[in-house]
PDB file as gemmi writes it, atoms N, CA and C in Angstrom:
CRYST1    1.000    1.000    1.000  90.00  90.00  90.00 P 1                      
ATOM      1  N   MET A   1     -13.426 -10.847   0.338  1.00  0.00           N  
ATOM      2  CA  MET A   1     -13.832 -10.129   1.512  1.00  0.00           C  
ATOM      3  C   MET A   1     -15.237 -10.519   1.945  1.00  0.00           C  
ATOM      4  N   GLY A   2     -15.794 -11.483   1.291  1.00  0.00           N  
ATOM      5  CA  GLY A   2     -17.138 -11.903   1.619  1.00  0.00           C  
ATOM      6  C   GLY A   2     -17.249 -12.640   2.934  1.00  0.00           C  
ATOM      7  N   GLU A   3     -16.115 -13.049   3.492  1.00  0.00           N  
ATOM      8  CA  GLU A   3     -16.148 -13.791   4.750  1.00  0.00           C  
ATOM      9  C   GLU A   3     -15.755 -12.923   5.939  1.00  0.00           C  
ATOM     10  N   GLN A   4     -15.902 -11.640   5.818  1.00  0.00           N  
ATOM     11  CA  GLN A   4     -15.563 -10.748   6.923  1.00  0.00           C  
ATOM     12  C   GLN A   4     -16.506 -10.972   8.095  1.00  0.00           C  
ATOM     13  N   VAL A   5     -15.956 -10.833   9.287  1.00  0.00           N  
ATOM     14  CA  VAL A   5     -16.776 -10.921  10.491  1.00  0.00           C  
ATOM     15  C   VAL A   5     -16.418  -9.755  11.390  1.00  0.00           C  
ATOM     16  N   ARG A   6     -17.393  -9.312  12.138  1.00  0.00           N  
ATOM     17  CA  ARG A   6     -17.150  -8.244  13.104  1.00  0.00           C  
ATOM     18  C   ARG A   6     -16.458  -8.871  14.308  1.00  0.00           C  
ATOM     19  N   LEU A   7     -15.352  -8.281  14.732  1.00  0.00           N  
ATOM     20  CA  LEU A   7     -14.615  -8.804  15.873  1.00  0.00           C  
ATOM     21  C   LEU A   7     -15.190  -8.278  17.172  1.00  0.00           C  
ATOM     22  N   ALA A   8     -15.142  -9.110  18.179  1.00  0.00           N  
ATOM     23  CA  ALA A   8     -15.617  -8.721  19.504  1.00  0.00           C  
ATOM     24  C   ALA A   8     -14.441  -8.162  20.304  1.00  0.00           C  
ATOM     25  N   TYR A   9     -14.744  -7.281  21.227  1.00  0.00           N  
ATOM     26  CA  TYR A   9     -13.738  -6.700  22.112  1.00  0.00           C  
ATOM     27  C   TYR A   9     -14.050  -7.110  23.537  1.00  0.00           C  
ATOM     28  N   ASP A  10     -12.986  -7.371  24.314  1.00  0.00           N  
ATOM     29  CA  ASP A  10     -13.217  -7.675  25.723  1.00  0.00           C  
ATOM     30  C   ASP A  10     -13.217  -6.374  26.524  1.00  0.00           C  
ATOM     31  N   SER A  11     -13.351  -6.467  27.835  1.00  0.00           N  
ATOM     32  CA  SER A  11     -13.449  -5.275  28.676  1.00  0.00           C  
ATOM     33  C   SER A  11     -12.169  -4.445  28.670  1.00  0.00           C  
ATOM     34  N   GLY A  12     -11.040  -5.056  28.277  1.00  0.00           N  
ATOM     35  CA  GLY A  12      -9.771  -4.325  28.189  1.00  0.00           C  
ATOM     36  C   GLY A  12      -9.527  -3.715  26.822  1.00  0.00           C  
ATOM     37  N   GLY A  13     -10.483  -3.874  25.888  1.00  0.00           N  
ATOM     38  CA  GLY A  13     -10.345  -3.302  24.555  1.00  0.00           C  
ATOM     39  C   GLY A  13      -9.583  -4.185  23.589  1.00  0.00           C  
ATOM     40  N   ARG A  14      -9.310  -5.415  23.988  1.00  0.00           N  
ATOM     41  CA  ARG A  14      -8.588  -6.350  23.122  1.00  0.00           C  
ATOM     42  C   ARG A  14      -9.577  -7.074  22.219  1.00  0.00           C  
ATOM     43  N   ILE A  15      -9.124  -7.398  21.007  1.00  0.00           N  
ATOM     44  CA  ILE A  15      -9.999  -8.132  20.098  1.00  0.00           C  
ATOM     45  C   ILE A  15     -10.046  -9.604  20.504  1.00  0.00           C  
ATOM     46  N   THR A  16     -11.151 -10.217  20.181  1.00  0.00           N  
ATOM     47  CA  THR A  16     -11.326 -11.644  20.400  1.00  0.00           C  
ATOM     48  C   THR A  16     -11.580 -12.280  19.042  1.00  0.00           C  
ATOM     49  N   LEU A  17     -10.713 -13.200  18.652  1.00  0.00           N  
ATOM     50  CA  LEU A  17     -10.892 -13.868  17.365  1.00  0.00           C  
ATOM     51  C   LEU A  17     -11.941 -14.956  17.484  1.00  0.00           C  
ATOM     52  N   PRO A  18     -12.794 -15.084  16.473  1.00  0.00           N  
ATOM     53  CA  PRO A  18     -13.808 -16.133  16.489  1.00  0.00           C  
ATOM     54  C   PRO A  18     -13.156 -17.520  16.513  1.00  0.00           C  
ATOM     55  N   GLU A  19     -13.772 -18.455  17.228  1.00  0.00           N  
ATOM     56  CA  GLU A  19     -13.216 -19.799  17.351  1.00  0.00           C  
ATOM     57  C   GLU A  19     -13.045 -20.470  15.999  1.00  0.00           C  
ATOM     58  N   GLY A  20     -14.008 -20.274  15.098  1.00  0.00           N  
ATOM     59  CA  GLY A  20     -13.913 -20.875  13.762  1.00  0.00           C  
ATOM     60  C   GLY A  20     -12.693 -20.390  12.999  1.00  0.00           C  
ATOM     61  N   LEU A  21     -12.390 -19.112  13.111  1.00  0.00           N  
ATOM     62  CA  LEU A  21     -11.215 -18.546  12.448  1.00  0.00           C  
ATOM     63  C   LEU A  21      -9.934 -19.114  13.056  1.00  0.00           C  
ATOM     64  N   CYS A  22      -9.902 -19.223  14.379  1.00  0.00           N  
ATOM     65  CA  CYS A  22      -8.734 -19.801  15.054  1.00  0.00           C  
ATOM     66  C   CYS A  22      -8.514 -21.245  14.614  1.00  0.00           C  
ATOM     67  N   ALA A  23      -9.597 -22.009  14.539  1.00  0.00           N  
ATOM     68  CA  ALA A  23      -9.495 -23.408  14.115  1.00  0.00           C  
ATOM     69  C   ALA A  23      -8.992 -23.497  12.681  1.00  0.00           C  
ATOM     70  N   GLU A  24      -9.521 -22.651  11.802  1.00  0.00           N  
ATOM     71  CA  GLU A  24      -9.114 -22.656  10.386  1.00  0.00           C  
ATOM     72  C   GLU A  24      -7.642 -22.306  10.227  1.00  0.00           C  
ATOM     73  N   ALA A  25      -7.146 -21.376  11.045  1.00  0.00           N  
ATOM     74  CA  ALA A  25      -5.749 -20.930  10.950  1.00  0.00           C  
ATOM     75  C   ALA A  25      -4.813 -21.763  11.815  1.00  0.00           C  
ATOM     76  N   GLY A  26      -5.361 -22.698  12.576  1.00  0.00           N  
ATOM     77  CA  GLY A  26      -4.520 -23.540  13.429  1.00  0.00           C  
ATOM     78  C   GLY A  26      -3.967 -22.799  14.632  1.00  0.00           C  
ATOM     79  N   LEU A  27      -4.691 -21.786  15.113  1.00  0.00           N  
ATOM     80  CA  LEU A  27      -4.238 -21.006  16.252  1.00  0.00           C  
ATOM     81  C   LEU A  27      -4.709 -21.648  17.551  1.00  0.00           C  
ATOM     82  N   ASP A  28      -3.819 -21.642  18.556  1.00  0.00           N  
ATOM     83  CA  ASP A  28      -4.214 -22.136  19.868  1.00  0.00           C  
ATOM     84  C   ASP A  28      -3.885 -21.069  20.907  1.00  0.00           C  
ATOM     85  N   ASP A  29      -3.511 -21.460  22.092  1.00  0.00           N  
ATOM     86  CA  ASP A  29      -3.263 -20.495  23.163  1.00  0.00           C  
ATOM     87  C   ASP A  29      -2.034 -19.621  22.948  1.00  0.00           C  
ATOM     88  N   THR A  30      -1.086 -20.088  22.146  1.00  0.00           N  
ATOM     89  CA  THR A  30       0.147 -19.336  21.907  1.00  0.00           C  
ATOM     90  C   THR A  30       0.244 -18.989  20.427  1.00  0.00           C  
ATOM     91  N   VAL A  31       0.392 -17.702  20.136  1.00  0.00           N  
ATOM     92  CA  VAL A  31       0.498 -17.241  18.753  1.00  0.00           C  
ATOM     93  C   VAL A  31       1.710 -16.319  18.611  1.00  0.00           C  
ATOM     94  N   VAL A  32       2.073 -16.071  17.367  1.00  0.00           N  
ATOM     95  CA  VAL A  32       3.126 -15.116  17.043  1.00  0.00           C  
ATOM     96  C   VAL A  32       2.469 -14.004  16.243  1.00  0.00           C  
ATOM     97  N   ILE A  33       2.714 -12.767  16.652  1.00  0.00           N  
ATOM     98  CA  ILE A  33       2.187 -11.611  15.932  1.00  0.00           C  
ATOM     99  C   ILE A  33       3.352 -10.978  15.187  1.00  0.00           C  
ATOM    100  N   VAL A  34       3.218 -10.908  13.856  1.00  0.00           N  
ATOM    101  CA  VAL A  34       4.291 -10.422  12.995  1.00  0.00           C  
ATOM    102  C   VAL A  34       3.880  -9.079  12.416  1.00  0.00           C  
ATOM    103  N   GLY A  35       4.655  -8.030  12.700  1.00  0.00           N  
ATOM    104  CA  GLY A  35       4.380  -6.699  12.183  1.00  0.00           C  
ATOM    105  C   GLY A  35       4.842  -6.569  10.750  1.00  0.00           C  
ATOM    106  N   LEU A  36       3.999  -5.975   9.912  1.00  0.00           N  
ATOM    107  CA  LEU A  36       4.281  -5.775   8.489  1.00  0.00           C  
ATOM    108  C   LEU A  36       3.889  -4.353   8.094  1.00  0.00           C  
ATOM    109  N   ASN A  37       4.757  -3.406   8.429  1.00  0.00           N  
ATOM    110  CA  ASN A  37       4.482  -1.998   8.155  1.00  0.00           C  
ATOM    111  C   ASN A  37       3.186  -1.562   8.814  1.00  0.00           C  
ATOM    112  N   ASP A  38       2.130  -1.327   8.022  1.00  0.00           N  
ATOM    113  CA  ASP A  38       0.888  -0.795   8.569  1.00  0.00           C  
ATOM    114  C   ASP A  38      -0.136  -1.881   8.917  1.00  0.00           C  
ATOM    115  N   ARG A  39       0.279  -3.134   8.933  1.00  0.00           N  
ATOM    116  CA  ARG A  39      -0.618  -4.231   9.287  1.00  0.00           C  
ATOM    117  C   ARG A  39       0.167  -5.307  10.033  1.00  0.00           C  
ATOM    118  N   PHE A  40      -0.491  -6.346  10.434  1.00  0.00           N  
ATOM    119  CA  PHE A  40       0.180  -7.448  11.106  1.00  0.00           C  
ATOM    120  C   PHE A  40      -0.501  -8.762  10.750  1.00  0.00           C  
ATOM    121  N   GLN A  41       0.219  -9.856  11.003  1.00  0.00           N  
ATOM    122  CA  GLN A  41      -0.322 -11.192  10.799  1.00  0.00           C  
ATOM    123  C   GLN A  41      -0.245 -11.945  12.113  1.00  0.00           C  
ATOM    124  N   ILE A  42      -1.182 -12.865  12.308  1.00  0.00           N  
ATOM    125  CA  ILE A  42      -1.190 -13.714  13.486  1.00  0.00           C  
ATOM    126  C   ILE A  42      -0.950 -15.149  13.003  1.00  0.00           C  
ATOM    127  N   TRP A  43       0.101 -15.776  13.519  1.00  0.00           N  
ATOM    128  CA  TRP A  43       0.494 -17.129  13.111  1.00  0.00           C  
ATOM    129  C   TRP A  43       0.494 -18.057  14.311  1.00  0.00           C  
ATOM    130  N   SER A  44       0.303 -19.349  14.048  1.00  0.00           N  
ATOM    131  CA  SER A  44       0.577 -20.332  15.091  1.00  0.00           C  
ATOM    132  C   SER A  44       2.095 -20.388  15.239  1.00  0.00           C  
ATOM    133  N   ARG A  45       2.573 -20.688  16.414  1.00  0.00           N  
ATOM    134  CA  ARG A  45       4.014 -20.681  16.661  1.00  0.00           C  
ATOM    135  C   ARG A  45       4.740 -21.673  15.743  1.00  0.00           C  
ATOM    136  N   ASP A  46       4.202 -22.883  15.606  1.00  0.00           N  
ATOM    137  CA  ASP A  46       4.861 -23.902  14.783  1.00  0.00           C  
ATOM    138  C   ASP A  46       4.876 -23.525  13.306  1.00  0.00           C  
ATOM    139  N   LYS A  47       3.758 -23.022  12.801  1.00  0.00           N  
ATOM    140  CA  LYS A  47       3.707 -22.626  11.389  1.00  0.00           C  
ATOM    141  C   LYS A  47       4.636 -21.447  11.123  1.00  0.00           C  
ATOM    142  N   TRP A  48       4.719 -20.513  12.065  1.00  0.00           N  
ATOM    143  CA  TRP A  48       5.616 -19.371  11.894  1.00  0.00           C  
ATOM    144  C   TRP A  48       7.078 -19.827  11.880  1.00  0.00           C  
ATOM    145  N   ALA A  49       7.439 -20.740  12.770  1.00  0.00           N  
ATOM    146  CA  ALA A  49       8.816 -21.233  12.822  1.00  0.00           C  
ATOM    147  C   ALA A  49       9.188 -21.904  11.501  1.00  0.00           C  
ATOM    148  N   ALA A  50       8.276 -22.696  10.952  1.00  0.00           N  
ATOM    149  CA  ALA A  50       8.535 -23.358   9.673  1.00  0.00           C  
ATOM    150  C   ALA A  50       8.655 -22.328   8.547  1.00  0.00           C  
ATOM    151  N   ARG A  51       7.766 -21.359   8.526  1.00  0.00           N  
ATOM    152  CA  ARG A  51       7.793 -20.319   7.487  1.00  0.00           C  
ATOM    153  C   ARG A  51       9.079 -19.485   7.579  1.00  0.00           C  
ATOM    154  N   ARG A  52       9.469 -19.145   8.807  1.00  0.00           N  
ATOM    155  CA  ARG A  52      10.670 -18.353   9.006  1.00  0.00           C  
ATOM    156  C   ARG A  52      11.907 -19.114   8.533  1.00  0.00           C  
ATOM    157  N   ALA A  53      11.981 -20.397   8.861  1.00  0.00           N  
ATOM    158  CA  ALA A  53      13.117 -21.215   8.418  1.00  0.00           C  
ATOM    159  C   ALA A  53      13.159 -21.305   6.894  1.00  0.00           C  
ATOM    160  N   GLU A  54      12.004 -21.466   6.284  1.00  0.00           N  
ATOM    161  CA  GLU A  54      11.913 -21.537   4.821  1.00  0.00           C  
ATOM    162  C   GLU A  54      12.389 -20.231   4.182  1.00  0.00           C  
ATOM    163  N   GLN A  55      11.937 -19.104   4.720  1.00  0.00           N  
ATOM    164  CA  GLN A  55      12.307 -17.806   4.162  1.00  0.00           C  
ATOM    165  C   GLN A  55      13.795 -17.511   4.360  1.00  0.00           C  
ATOM    166  N   ARG A  56      14.348 -17.908   5.501  1.00  0.00           N  
ATOM    167  CA  ARG A  56      15.782 -17.713   5.741  1.00  0.00           C  
ATOM    168  C   ARG A  56      16.613 -18.553   4.788  1.00  0.00           C  
ATOM    169  N   ALA A  57      16.180 -19.793   4.527  1.00  0.00           N  
ATOM    170  CA  ALA A  57      16.890 -20.662   3.589  1.00  0.00           C  
ATOM    171  C   ALA A  57      16.867 -20.056   2.184  1.00  0.00           C  
ATOM    172  N   LEU A  58      15.724 -19.522   1.783  1.00  0.00           N  
ATOM    173  CA  LEU A  58      15.633 -18.873   0.476  1.00  0.00           C  
ATOM    174  C   LEU A  58      16.540 -17.646   0.402  1.00  0.00           C  
ATOM    175  N   ALA A  59      16.583 -16.864   1.469  1.00  0.00           N  
ATOM    176  CA  ALA A  59      17.438 -15.677   1.486  1.00  0.00           C  
ATOM    177  C   ALA A  59      18.908 -16.066   1.404  1.00  0.00           C  
ATOM    178  N   LYS A  60      19.308 -17.093   2.153  1.00  0.00           N  
ATOM    179  CA  LYS A  60      20.703 -17.548   2.104  1.00  0.00           C  
ATOM    180  C   LYS A  60      21.068 -18.052   0.719  1.00  0.00           C  
ATOM    181  N   ALA A  61      20.157 -18.797   0.088  1.00  0.00           N  
ATOM    182  CA  ALA A  61      20.409 -19.291  -1.267  1.00  0.00           C  
ATOM    183  C   ALA A  61      20.535 -18.129  -2.248  1.00  0.00           C  
ATOM    184  N   GLY A  62      19.681 -17.129  -2.096  1.00  0.00           N  
ATOM    185  CA  GLY A  62      19.753 -15.960  -2.966  1.00  0.00           C  
ATOM    186  C   GLY A  62      21.046 -15.190  -2.786  1.00  0.00           C  
ATOM    187  N   MET A  63      21.485 -15.039  -1.540  1.00  0.00           N  
ATOM    188  CA  MET A  63      22.743 -14.340  -1.281  1.00  0.00           C  
ATOM    189  C   MET A  63      23.931 -15.124  -1.849  1.00  0.00           C  
ATOM    190  N   ALA A  64      23.883 -16.450  -1.731  1.00  0.00           N  
ATOM    191  CA  ALA A  64      24.952 -17.279  -2.293  1.00  0.00           C  
ATOM    192  C   ALA A  64      24.998 -17.129  -3.813  1.00  0.00           C  
ATOM    193  N   GLN A  65      23.839 -17.067  -4.438  1.00  0.00           N  
ATOM    194  CA  GLN A  65      23.773 -16.904  -5.892  1.00  0.00           C  
ATOM    195  C   GLN A  65      24.325 -15.541  -6.301  1.00  0.00           C  
ATOM    196  N   ILE A  66      23.981 -14.513  -5.563  1.00  0.00           N  
ATOM    197  CA  ILE A  66      24.513 -13.175  -5.857  1.00  0.00           C  
ATOM    198  C   ILE A  66      26.030 -13.166  -5.694  1.00  0.00           C  
ATOM    199  N   GLY A  67      26.517 -13.802  -4.637  1.00  0.00           N  
ATOM    200  CA  GLY A  67      27.962 -13.881  -4.418  1.00  0.00           C  
ATOM    201  C   GLY A  67      28.664 -14.606  -5.557  1.00  0.00           C  
ATOM    202  N   ALA A  68      28.084 -15.690  -6.032  1.00  0.00           N  
ATOM    203  CA  ALA A  68      28.679 -16.442  -7.137  1.00  0.00           C  
ATOM    204  C   ALA A  68      28.699 -15.608  -8.416  1.00  0.00           C  
ATOM    205  N   LEU A  69      27.629 -14.882  -8.683  1.00  0.00           N  
ATOM    206  CA  LEU A  69      27.582 -14.023  -9.866  1.00  0.00           C  
ATOM    207  C   LEU A  69      28.604 -12.900  -9.775  1.00  0.00           C  
ATOM    208  N   LYS A  70      28.753 -12.337  -8.585  1.00  0.00           N  
ATOM    209  CA  LYS A  70      29.729 -11.263  -8.383  1.00  0.00           C  
ATOM    210  C   LYS A  70      31.149 -11.794  -8.594  1.00  0.00           C  
ATOM    211  N   LEU A  71      31.436 -12.968  -8.039  1.00  0.00           N  
ATOM    212  CA  LEU A  71      32.752 -13.570  -8.205  1.00  0.00           C  
ATOM    213  C   LEU A  71      33.035 -13.878  -9.664  1.00  0.00           C  
ATOM    214  N   ALA A  72      32.047 -14.410 -10.382  1.00  0.00           N  
ATOM    215  CA  ALA A  72      32.227 -14.716 -11.803  1.00  0.00           C  
ATOM    216  C   ALA A  72      32.501 -13.442 -12.596  1.00  0.00           C  
ATOM    217  N   ALA A  73      31.822 -12.340 -12.265  1.00  0.00           N  
ATOM    218  CA  ALA A  73      32.027 -11.084 -12.970  1.00  0.00           C  
ATOM    219  C   ALA A  73      33.437 -10.535 -12.679  1.00  0.00           C  
ATOM    220  N   GLN A  74      33.881 -10.664 -11.435  1.00  0.00           N  
ATOM    221  CA  GLN A  74      35.230 -10.203 -11.085  1.00  0.00           C  
ATOM    222  C   GLN A  74      36.297 -11.020 -11.805  1.00  0.00           C  
ATOM    223  N   MET A  75      36.081 -12.321 -11.902  1.00  0.00           N  
ATOM    224  CA  MET A  75      37.046 -13.195 -12.587  1.00  0.00           C  
ATOM    225  C   MET A  75      37.084 -12.876 -14.068  1.00  0.00           C  
ATOM    226  N   LYS A  76      35.923 -12.575 -14.635  1.00  0.00           N  
ATOM    227  CA  LYS A  76      35.867 -12.231 -16.052  1.00  0.00           C  
ATOM    228  C   LYS A  76      36.616 -10.936 -16.316  1.00  0.00           C  
ATOM    229  N   LEU A  77      36.440  -9.950 -15.430  1.00  0.00           N  
ATOM    230  CA  LEU A  77      37.142  -8.676 -15.574  1.00  0.00           C  
ATOM    231  C   LEU A  77      38.656  -8.867 -15.400  1.00  0.00           C  
ATOM    232  N   ALA A  78      39.048  -9.682 -14.439  1.00  0.00           N  
ATOM    233  CA  ALA A  78      40.463  -9.910 -14.188  1.00  0.00           C  
ATOM    234  C   ALA A  78      41.113 -10.677 -15.322  1.00  0.00           C  
ATOM    235  N   GLY A  79      40.330 -11.471 -16.027  1.00  0.00           N  
ATOM    236  CA  GLY A  79      40.877 -12.268 -17.127  1.00  0.00           C  
ATOM    237  C   GLY A  79      40.823 -11.548 -18.464  1.00  0.00           C  
ATOM    238  N   GLY A  80      40.504 -10.300 -18.454  1.00  0.00           N  
ATOM    239  CA  GLY A  80      40.494  -9.536 -19.702  1.00  0.00           C  
ATOM    240  C   GLY A  80      39.202  -9.674 -20.501  1.00  0.00           C  
ATOM    241  N   GLY A  81      38.152 -10.185 -19.835  1.00  0.00           N  
ATOM    242  CA  GLY A  81      36.871 -10.251 -20.520  1.00  0.00           C  
ATOM    243  C   GLY A  81      36.689 -11.472 -21.376  1.00  0.00           C  
ATOM    244  N   SER A  82      37.593 -12.442 -21.329  1.00  0.00           N  
ATOM    245  CA  SER A  82      37.431 -13.629 -22.154  1.00  0.00           C  
ATOM    246  C   SER A  82      36.731 -14.739 -21.405  1.00  0.00           C  
TER     247      SER A  82                                                      
END                                                                             
């Protein structure tokens, strides 16, 4: 938390992110704001798309693994436990 900065507000009450922070995070004119319960994240559109695709692939793989385990358990039960 040592790198905290006070954010500036414009006349409409909107925050203005410091240019250095935008450059570090790869933010440009178009961003994606992702809500996370009581907080949010600001992503560059391209980085968010890549992250979202990665997370969806992981979720699909996890669901496939759960399905395979469920099927194996059902087959074991149907075969008398052997």
